XYZ file of C-alpha atoms in Angstrom:
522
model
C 13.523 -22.381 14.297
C 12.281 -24.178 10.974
C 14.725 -23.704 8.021
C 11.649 -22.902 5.615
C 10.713 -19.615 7.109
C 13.829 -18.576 5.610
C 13.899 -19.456 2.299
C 14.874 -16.831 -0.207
C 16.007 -14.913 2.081
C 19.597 -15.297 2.406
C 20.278 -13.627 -0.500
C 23.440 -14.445 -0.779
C 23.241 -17.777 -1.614
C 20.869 -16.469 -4.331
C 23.205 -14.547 -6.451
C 24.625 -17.486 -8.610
C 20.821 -17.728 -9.455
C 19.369 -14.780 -9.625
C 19.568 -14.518 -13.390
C 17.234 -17.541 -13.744
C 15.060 -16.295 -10.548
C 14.398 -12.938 -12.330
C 13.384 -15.087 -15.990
C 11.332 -17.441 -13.725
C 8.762 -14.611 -12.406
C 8.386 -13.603 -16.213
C 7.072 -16.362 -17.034
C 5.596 -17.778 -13.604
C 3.299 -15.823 -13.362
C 1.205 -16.044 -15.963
C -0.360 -12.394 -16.255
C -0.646 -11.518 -20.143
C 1.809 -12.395 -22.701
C 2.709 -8.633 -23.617
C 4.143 -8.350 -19.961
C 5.666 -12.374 -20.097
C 7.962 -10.721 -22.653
C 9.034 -7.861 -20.876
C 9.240 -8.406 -17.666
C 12.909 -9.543 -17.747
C 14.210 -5.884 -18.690
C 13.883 -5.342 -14.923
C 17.726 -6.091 -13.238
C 18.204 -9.544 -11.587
C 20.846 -8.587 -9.517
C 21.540 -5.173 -7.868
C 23.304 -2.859 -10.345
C 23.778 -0.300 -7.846
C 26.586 -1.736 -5.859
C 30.235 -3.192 -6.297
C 30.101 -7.144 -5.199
C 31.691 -6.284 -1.824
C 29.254 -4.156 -0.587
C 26.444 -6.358 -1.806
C 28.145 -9.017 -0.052
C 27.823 -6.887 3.646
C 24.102 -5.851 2.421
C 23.767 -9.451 1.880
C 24.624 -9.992 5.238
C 23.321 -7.303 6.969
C 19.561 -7.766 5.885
C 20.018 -11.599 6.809
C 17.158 -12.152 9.520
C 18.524 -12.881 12.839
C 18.350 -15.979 14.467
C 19.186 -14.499 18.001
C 16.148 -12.816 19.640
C 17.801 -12.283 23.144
C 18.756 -9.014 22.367
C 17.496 -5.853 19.702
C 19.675 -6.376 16.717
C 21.829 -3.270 15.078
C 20.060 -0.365 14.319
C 16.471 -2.036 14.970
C 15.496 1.152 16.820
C 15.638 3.304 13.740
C 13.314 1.402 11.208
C 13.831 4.612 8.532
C 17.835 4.422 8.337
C 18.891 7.873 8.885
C 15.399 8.884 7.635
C 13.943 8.168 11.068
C 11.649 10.128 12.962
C 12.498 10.830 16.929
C 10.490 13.656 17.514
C 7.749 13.290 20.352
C 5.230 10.392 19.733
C 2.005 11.807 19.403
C -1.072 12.543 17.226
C 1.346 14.145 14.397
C 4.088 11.716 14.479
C 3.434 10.063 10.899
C 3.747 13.854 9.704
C 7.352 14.432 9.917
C 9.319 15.080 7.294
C 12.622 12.487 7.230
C 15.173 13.960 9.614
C 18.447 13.689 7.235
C 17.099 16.049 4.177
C 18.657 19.676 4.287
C 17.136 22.594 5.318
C 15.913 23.821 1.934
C 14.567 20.632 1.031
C 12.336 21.185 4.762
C 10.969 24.133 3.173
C 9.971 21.917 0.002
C 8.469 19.578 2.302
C 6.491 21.902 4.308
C 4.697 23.435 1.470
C 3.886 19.811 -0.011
C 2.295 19.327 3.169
C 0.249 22.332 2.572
C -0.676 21.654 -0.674
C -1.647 17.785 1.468
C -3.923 19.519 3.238
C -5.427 22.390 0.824
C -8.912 22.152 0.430
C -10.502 22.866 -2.755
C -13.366 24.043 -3.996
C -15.696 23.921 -7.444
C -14.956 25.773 -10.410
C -15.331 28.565 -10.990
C -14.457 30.430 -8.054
C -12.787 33.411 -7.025
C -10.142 31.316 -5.165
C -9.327 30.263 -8.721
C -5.271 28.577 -7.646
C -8.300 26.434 -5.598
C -10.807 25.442 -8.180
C -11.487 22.683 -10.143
C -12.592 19.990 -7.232
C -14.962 17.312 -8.982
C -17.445 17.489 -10.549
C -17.588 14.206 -8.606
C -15.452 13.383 -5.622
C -14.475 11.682 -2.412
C -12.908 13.932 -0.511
C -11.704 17.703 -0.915
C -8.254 17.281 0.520
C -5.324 14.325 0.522
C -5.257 15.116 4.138
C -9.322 13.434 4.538
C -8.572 10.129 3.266
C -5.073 9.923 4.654
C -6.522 11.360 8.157
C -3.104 12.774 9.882
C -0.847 10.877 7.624
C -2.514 7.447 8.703
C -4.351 4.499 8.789
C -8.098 5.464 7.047
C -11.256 3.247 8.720
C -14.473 1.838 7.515
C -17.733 3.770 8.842
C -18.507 3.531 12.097
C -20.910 4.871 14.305
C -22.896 7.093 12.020
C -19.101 8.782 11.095
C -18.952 8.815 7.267
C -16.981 6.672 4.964
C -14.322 9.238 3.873
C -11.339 7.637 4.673
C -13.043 4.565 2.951
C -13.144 3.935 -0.987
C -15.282 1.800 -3.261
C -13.448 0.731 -6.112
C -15.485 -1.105 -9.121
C -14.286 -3.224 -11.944
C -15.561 -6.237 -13.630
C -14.255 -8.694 -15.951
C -13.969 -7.866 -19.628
C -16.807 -9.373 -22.429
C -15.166 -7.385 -25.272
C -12.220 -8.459 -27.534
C -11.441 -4.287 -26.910
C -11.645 -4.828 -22.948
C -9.475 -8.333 -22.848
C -6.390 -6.682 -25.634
C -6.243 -3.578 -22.793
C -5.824 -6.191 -19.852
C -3.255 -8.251 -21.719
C -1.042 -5.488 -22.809
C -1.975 -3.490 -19.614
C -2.826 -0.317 -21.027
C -5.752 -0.617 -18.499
C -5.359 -2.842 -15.232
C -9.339 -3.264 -14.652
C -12.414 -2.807 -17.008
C -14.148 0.064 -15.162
C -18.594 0.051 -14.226
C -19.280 1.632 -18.099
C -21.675 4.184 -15.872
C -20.331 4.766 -12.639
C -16.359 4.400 -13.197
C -13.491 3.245 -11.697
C -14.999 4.097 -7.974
C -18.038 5.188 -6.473
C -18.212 9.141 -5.813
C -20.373 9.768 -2.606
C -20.404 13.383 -3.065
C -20.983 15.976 -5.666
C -20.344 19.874 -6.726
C -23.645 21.735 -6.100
C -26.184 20.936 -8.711
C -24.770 17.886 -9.548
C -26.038 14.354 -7.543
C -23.378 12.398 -5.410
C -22.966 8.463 -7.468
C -24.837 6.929 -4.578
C -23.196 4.994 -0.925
C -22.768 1.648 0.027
C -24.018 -0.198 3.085
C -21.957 -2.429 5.544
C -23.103 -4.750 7.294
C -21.269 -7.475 9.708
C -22.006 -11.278 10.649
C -19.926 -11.902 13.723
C -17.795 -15.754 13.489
C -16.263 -16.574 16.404
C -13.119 -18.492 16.533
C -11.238 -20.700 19.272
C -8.033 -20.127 20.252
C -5.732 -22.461 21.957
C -6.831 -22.926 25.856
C -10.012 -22.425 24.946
C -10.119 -18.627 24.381
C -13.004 -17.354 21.860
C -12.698 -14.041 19.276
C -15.153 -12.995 16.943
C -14.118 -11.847 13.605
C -16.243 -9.631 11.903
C -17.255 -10.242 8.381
C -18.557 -7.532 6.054
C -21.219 -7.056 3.047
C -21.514 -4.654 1.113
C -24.352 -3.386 -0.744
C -24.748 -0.276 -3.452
C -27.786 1.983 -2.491
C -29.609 4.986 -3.636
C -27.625 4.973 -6.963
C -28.422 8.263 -8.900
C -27.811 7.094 -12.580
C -29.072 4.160 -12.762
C -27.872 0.269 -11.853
C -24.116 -0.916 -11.893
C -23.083 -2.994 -14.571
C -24.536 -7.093 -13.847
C -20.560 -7.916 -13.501
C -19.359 -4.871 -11.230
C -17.998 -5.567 -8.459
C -17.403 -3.511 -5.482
C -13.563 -3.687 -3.552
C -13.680 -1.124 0.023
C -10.241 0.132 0.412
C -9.351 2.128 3.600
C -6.272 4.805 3.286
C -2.999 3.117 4.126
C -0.565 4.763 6.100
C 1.900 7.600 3.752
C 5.058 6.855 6.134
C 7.792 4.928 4.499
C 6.919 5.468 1.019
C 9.982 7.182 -0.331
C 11.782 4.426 0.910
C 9.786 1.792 -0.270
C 10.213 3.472 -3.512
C 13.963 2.823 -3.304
C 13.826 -0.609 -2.563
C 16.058 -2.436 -5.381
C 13.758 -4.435 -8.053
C 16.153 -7.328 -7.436
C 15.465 -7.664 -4.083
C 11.764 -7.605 -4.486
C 12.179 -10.089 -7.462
C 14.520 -12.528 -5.208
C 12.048 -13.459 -2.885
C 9.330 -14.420 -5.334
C 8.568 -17.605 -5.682
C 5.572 -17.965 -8.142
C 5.593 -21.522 -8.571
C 6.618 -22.382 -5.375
C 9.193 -24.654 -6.499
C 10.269 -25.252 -2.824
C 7.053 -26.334 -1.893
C 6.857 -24.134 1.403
C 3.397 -23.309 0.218
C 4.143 -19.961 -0.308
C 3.958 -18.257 -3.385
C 5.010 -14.755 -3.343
C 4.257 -13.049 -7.153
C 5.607 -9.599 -8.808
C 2.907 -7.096 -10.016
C 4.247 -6.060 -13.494
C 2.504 -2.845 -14.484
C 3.221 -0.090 -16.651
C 5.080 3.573 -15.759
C 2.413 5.652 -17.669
C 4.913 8.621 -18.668
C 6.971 6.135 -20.180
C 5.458 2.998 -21.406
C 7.532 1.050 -20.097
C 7.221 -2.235 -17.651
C 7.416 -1.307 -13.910
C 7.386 -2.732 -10.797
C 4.352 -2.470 -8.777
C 4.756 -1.929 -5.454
C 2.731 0.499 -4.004
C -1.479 -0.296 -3.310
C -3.430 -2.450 -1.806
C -2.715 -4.829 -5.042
C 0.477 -3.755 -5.636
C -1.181 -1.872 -8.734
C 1.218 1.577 -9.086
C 4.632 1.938 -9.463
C 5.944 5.108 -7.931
C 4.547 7.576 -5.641
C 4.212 10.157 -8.358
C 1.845 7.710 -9.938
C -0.076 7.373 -6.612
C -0.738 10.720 -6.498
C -1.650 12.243 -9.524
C -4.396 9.036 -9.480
C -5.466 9.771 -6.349
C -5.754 14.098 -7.343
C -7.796 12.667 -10.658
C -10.178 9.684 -8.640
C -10.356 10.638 -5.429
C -10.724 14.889 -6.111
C -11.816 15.192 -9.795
C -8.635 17.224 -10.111
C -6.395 17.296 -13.462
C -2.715 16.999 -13.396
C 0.135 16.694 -15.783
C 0.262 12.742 -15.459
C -3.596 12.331 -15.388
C -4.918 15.215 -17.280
C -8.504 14.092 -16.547
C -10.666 17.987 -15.915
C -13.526 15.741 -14.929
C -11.800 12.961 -13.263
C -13.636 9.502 -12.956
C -17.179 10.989 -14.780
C -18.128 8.552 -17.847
C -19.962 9.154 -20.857
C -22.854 7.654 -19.280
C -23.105 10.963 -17.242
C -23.013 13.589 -19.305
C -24.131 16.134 -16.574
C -21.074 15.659 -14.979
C -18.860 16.312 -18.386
C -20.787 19.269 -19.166
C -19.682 21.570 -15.962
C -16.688 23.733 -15.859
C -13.366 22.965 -14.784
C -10.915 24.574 -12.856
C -8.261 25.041 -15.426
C -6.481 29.270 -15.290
C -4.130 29.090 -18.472
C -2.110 31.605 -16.425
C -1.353 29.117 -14.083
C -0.725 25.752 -16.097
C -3.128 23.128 -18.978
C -4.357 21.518 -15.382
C -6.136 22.002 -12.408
C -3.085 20.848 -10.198
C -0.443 22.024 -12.318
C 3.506 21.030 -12.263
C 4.160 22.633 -9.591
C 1.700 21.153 -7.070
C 1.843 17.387 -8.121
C 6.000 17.494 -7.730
C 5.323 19.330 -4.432
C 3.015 16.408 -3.017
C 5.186 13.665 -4.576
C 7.795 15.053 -2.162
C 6.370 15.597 0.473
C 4.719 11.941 0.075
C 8.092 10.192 -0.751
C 9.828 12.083 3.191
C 6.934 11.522 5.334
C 9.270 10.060 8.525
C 8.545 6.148 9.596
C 8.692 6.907 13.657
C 11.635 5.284 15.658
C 10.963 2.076 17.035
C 10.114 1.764 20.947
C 11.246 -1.226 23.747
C 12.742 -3.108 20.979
C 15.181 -4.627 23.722
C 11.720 -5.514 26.029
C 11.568 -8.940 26.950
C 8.488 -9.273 25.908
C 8.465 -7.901 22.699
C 11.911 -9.887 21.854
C 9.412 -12.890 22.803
C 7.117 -11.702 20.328
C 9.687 -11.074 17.747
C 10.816 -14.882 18.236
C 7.288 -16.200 17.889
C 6.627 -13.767 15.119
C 9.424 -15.500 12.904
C 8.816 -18.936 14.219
C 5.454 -18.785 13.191
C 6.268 -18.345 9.906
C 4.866 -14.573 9.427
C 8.251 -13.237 8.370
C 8.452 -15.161 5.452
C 6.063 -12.799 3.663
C 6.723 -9.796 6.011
C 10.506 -9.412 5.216
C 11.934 -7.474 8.061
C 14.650 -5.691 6.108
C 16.056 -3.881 3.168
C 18.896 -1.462 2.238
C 17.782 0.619 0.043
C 19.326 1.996 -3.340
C 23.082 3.692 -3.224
C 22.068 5.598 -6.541
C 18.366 7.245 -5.541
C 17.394 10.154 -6.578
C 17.701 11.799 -3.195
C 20.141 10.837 -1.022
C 18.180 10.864 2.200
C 16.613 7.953 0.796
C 19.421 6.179 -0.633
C 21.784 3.594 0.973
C 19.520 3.251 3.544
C 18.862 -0.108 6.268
C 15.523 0.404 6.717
C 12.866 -2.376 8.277
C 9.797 -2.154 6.338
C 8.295 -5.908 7.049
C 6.906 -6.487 3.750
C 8.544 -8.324 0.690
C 6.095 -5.969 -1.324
C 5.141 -9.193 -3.464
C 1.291 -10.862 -4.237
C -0.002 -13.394 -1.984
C -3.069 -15.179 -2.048
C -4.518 -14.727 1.004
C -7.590 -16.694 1.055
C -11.428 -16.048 -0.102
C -11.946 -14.748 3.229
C -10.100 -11.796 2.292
C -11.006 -12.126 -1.549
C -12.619 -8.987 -2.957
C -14.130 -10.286 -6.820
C -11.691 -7.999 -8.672
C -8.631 -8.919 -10.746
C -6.512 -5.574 -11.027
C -3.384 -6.355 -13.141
C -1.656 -9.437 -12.386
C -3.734 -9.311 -8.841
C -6.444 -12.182 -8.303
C -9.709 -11.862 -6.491
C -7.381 -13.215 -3.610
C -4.616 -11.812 -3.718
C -2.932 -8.611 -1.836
C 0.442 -7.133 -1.656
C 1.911 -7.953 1.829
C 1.240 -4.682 3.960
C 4.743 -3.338 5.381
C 3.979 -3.055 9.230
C 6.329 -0.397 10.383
C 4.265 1.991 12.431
C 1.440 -0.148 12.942
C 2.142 -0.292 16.431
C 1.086 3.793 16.773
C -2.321 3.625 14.899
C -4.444 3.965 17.796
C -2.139 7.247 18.665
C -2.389 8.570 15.262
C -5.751 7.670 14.111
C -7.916 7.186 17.340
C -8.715 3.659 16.193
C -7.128 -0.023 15.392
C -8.953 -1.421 11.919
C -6.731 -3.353 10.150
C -6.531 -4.704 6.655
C -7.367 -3.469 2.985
C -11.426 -2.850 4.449
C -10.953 -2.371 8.047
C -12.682 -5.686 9.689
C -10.137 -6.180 11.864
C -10.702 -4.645 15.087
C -7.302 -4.973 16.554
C -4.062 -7.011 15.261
C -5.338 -10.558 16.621
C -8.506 -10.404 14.449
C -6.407 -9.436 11.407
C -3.862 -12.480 12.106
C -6.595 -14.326 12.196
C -8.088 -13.564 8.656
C -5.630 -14.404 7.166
C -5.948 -17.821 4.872
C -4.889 -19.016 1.708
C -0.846 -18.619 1.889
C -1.047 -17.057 5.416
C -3.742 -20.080 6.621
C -0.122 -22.137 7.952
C 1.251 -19.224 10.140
C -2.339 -17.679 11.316
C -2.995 -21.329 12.568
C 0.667 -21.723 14.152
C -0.229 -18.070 15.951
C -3.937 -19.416 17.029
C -2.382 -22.564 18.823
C 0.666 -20.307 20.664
C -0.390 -20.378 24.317
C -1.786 -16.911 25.403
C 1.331 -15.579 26.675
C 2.990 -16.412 23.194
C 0.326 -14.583 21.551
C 0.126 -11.892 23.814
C 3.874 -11.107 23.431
C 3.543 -11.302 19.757
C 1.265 -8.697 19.651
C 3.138 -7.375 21.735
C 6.441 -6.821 19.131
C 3.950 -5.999 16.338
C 2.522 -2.557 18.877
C 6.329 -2.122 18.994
C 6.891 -1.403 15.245
């Protein structure tokens, strides 16, 4: 096994470090010099633990070096958290199997305020109004189809589960002094928004829809096997008010999976910041970089973690964004009655909102945005199957050897002080390290959002990835979808990634095979 794939990793030769690690990625980086200065009020080291139990964490989330057997507690990827109810069609939908009975109850009617579908204002359903005036979808439950994976177009089926976001560099002193001190992480289209809205509340016209098309390039494998990858364009059509801005560019986004994310959330800053590397100062060629954004209800610097560009903090966050941008619906956090209308479209600011006094100053009131940040932060990650097969342990081997783990951390304890302790103190094997990677101009998109390039993406956790096809009915992979299975998204990968994606295309087919193999496992 090379040494390199491991670097970082053992954290605990780290911790006489960490200190200097933690400085290093505030200034490594190189995002604006408002978030240089603050970045080092997040903890180095873990605050939550005395130094013997960091010391077995330490050791515990250590990856293996033995792949003839399943290692401890592999099987249950949540912690205690984990799902092992039937795998079927609904298994990314249950709740996380250690919260008490009352907090059930709490889940079960986030996941009905998931899956509410709303309607213009006004209406006699008024607890339902307020949907637009320009939208994407009517319920969480559309984009997030089951709890999954979301997919591009295909086959004449629409594009719901599939975003356009738009953003283009600043030209104003204004636009570049909200980048730097990141009151705003992109500069919005001035006339269409932060994303294009497909559809519309009667009497009002839809933004306009964007066409895909795909050049096929094949690739050879080693002994002489060909794939074709499929590379997409995208172009803006019948747009209703008038062109996009000359520098607007247009980034597809598919729905990620929700499982996990309460979890994810209680991953330690420290151990997210110990396995950056922003100037590569080992010179393993990779790179790993922190997305320092700000919590909006506080001000404050945050770690982002969450999004394709690691662009939100918490889950909270996440959601009221997604109620204002993807719905047109107000909340507490994101107060926006109109959602992502401009001032260029003044048709769309003019009609009513769905606001009942009675009932809250919002559309989505208190009650509903904490009810969906629940339910969003206990949706179950499924229990692992034939981690002891020896095919997938095959996999597993070639997986690390190749060098994939490196970005792909298999595993975390999460936080001994969260909020809720379901999630907390947790061994739970994500497969992420949650940092920025540039992954090549294959996979660039033409939009900086924060401290995320035009290249770079936060490294995808892969737990569950294994049951898309069972969930979702399909297996499109990455931020836009191209990827028709797991071997074409390997195989997109560049920048960073370019080292391991080549080390997987010359494994003889059997190698491959099996490490596909361990990834359907997850």
């Amino acid at each position: 096994m090379n040494r390199p794939f491991f670097k970082r990793h053992t954290l605990l030769a780290l911790l006489p470090v960490m200190g200097a690690v933690g400085l290093g990625l505030a200034v490594g980086f190189a995002p604006a010099p408002h978030a240089q200065a603050e970045a080092p009020a997040l903890p180095a080291t873990r605050n939550d633990l005395d130094q013997q139990t960091l010391s077995r964490v330490v050791r515990v989330t250590t990856p293996t070096l033995d792949f003839s057997k399943p290692e401890d507690f592999e099987n249950m990827p949540g912690g205690a958290a984990t799902t092992r109810k039937r795998v079927n069609s609904n298994i990314f939908s249950q709740s996380s199997a250690n919260i008490t009975f009352e907090q059930e109850g709490t889940f079960k009617l986030g996941n009905a305020l998931f899956r509410k579908v709303w309607v213009s204002a006004p209406s006699s359903t008024q607890a339902s109004d307020g949907l637009g005036p320009l939208f994407n979808a009517r319920a969480c439950q559309n984009c997030h189809i089951k709890d999954g994976r979301g997919h591009p177009p295909e086959g004449g089926a629409d594009s719901t589960s599939m975003l356009f976001r738009l953003a283009h560099a600043p030209t104003t002193d204004d636009e570049k002094t909200k980048l730097a001190d990141k009151r705003q992480l992109v500069i919005p289209d001035p006339v269409y928004g932060a994303q294009l809205q497909e559809l519309a509340v009667p009497g009002l016209k839809g933004e306009g829809r964007i066409d895909i098309s795909y050049e096929e390039i094949p690739v050879t494998l080693a002994g002489g096997e060909t794939v074709s990858l499929r590379k997409p364009s995208y172009q803006a059509k019948t747009l209703s008010y008038g062109p996009l801005h000359p520098l607007t560019t247009l980034s597809p986004r598919v729905a990620p999976p929700m499982i996990g994310l309460g979890l994810v959330e209680q991953i330690h800053p420290a151990d997210i910041l110990a396995h950056a590397d922003p100037d590569d100062r080992d010179g393993d060629g990779i790179s790993g970089r922190v997305s320092m954004v700000r919590e909006p209800r506080t001000g404050k610097p945050a770690l982002g973690r969450f999004g394709w560009k690691a662009s939100v903090p918490t889950i909270r966050q996440q959601s009221a964004e997604a109620f204002a941008i993807d719905m047109g619906l107000s909340t507490p956090d994101v107060p926006l009655h109109t959602g992502d209308c401009t001032q260029n479209e003044p048709d769309c600011l003019s009609l009513p909102n769905g606001v009942q006094k009675r009932l809250g100053d919002t559309e989505a009131p208190s009650p509903v945005l904490d009810l969906v940040t629940f339910y969003s932060q206990n949706l179950a990650v499924p229990a692992r199957r034939d981690a002891g097969d020896a095919d997938v342990l095959k996999g597993k081997q070639a997986f690390y050897g190749a060098g994939c783990a490196s970005c792909h951390m298999p595993k975390y304890v999460t936080r001994k002080d969260a909020p809720y302790p379901a999630l907390g103190f947790q061994l739970i094997w994500p497969y992420s390290d949650f940092l920025l990677h540039d992954m090549g101009e294959g996979l660039a998109d033409g939009q900086t959002v924060g401290d995320a390039g035009p290249t770079e993406w936060r490294t995808a956790p892969l737990w569950g990835i294994g049951l898309t096809k069972t969930v979702n009915g399909h297996t499109f992979f990455l931020h836009d979808g191209r990827a028709r299975n797991l071997s074409e998204a390997i195989l997109w990968h560049g920048g960073e990634a370019k080292p391991a994606r080549d080390r997987f295309a010359a494994l003889p087919k059997p190698e491959r095979d099996a490490l596909i193999r361990f990834l359907e496992s997850l």
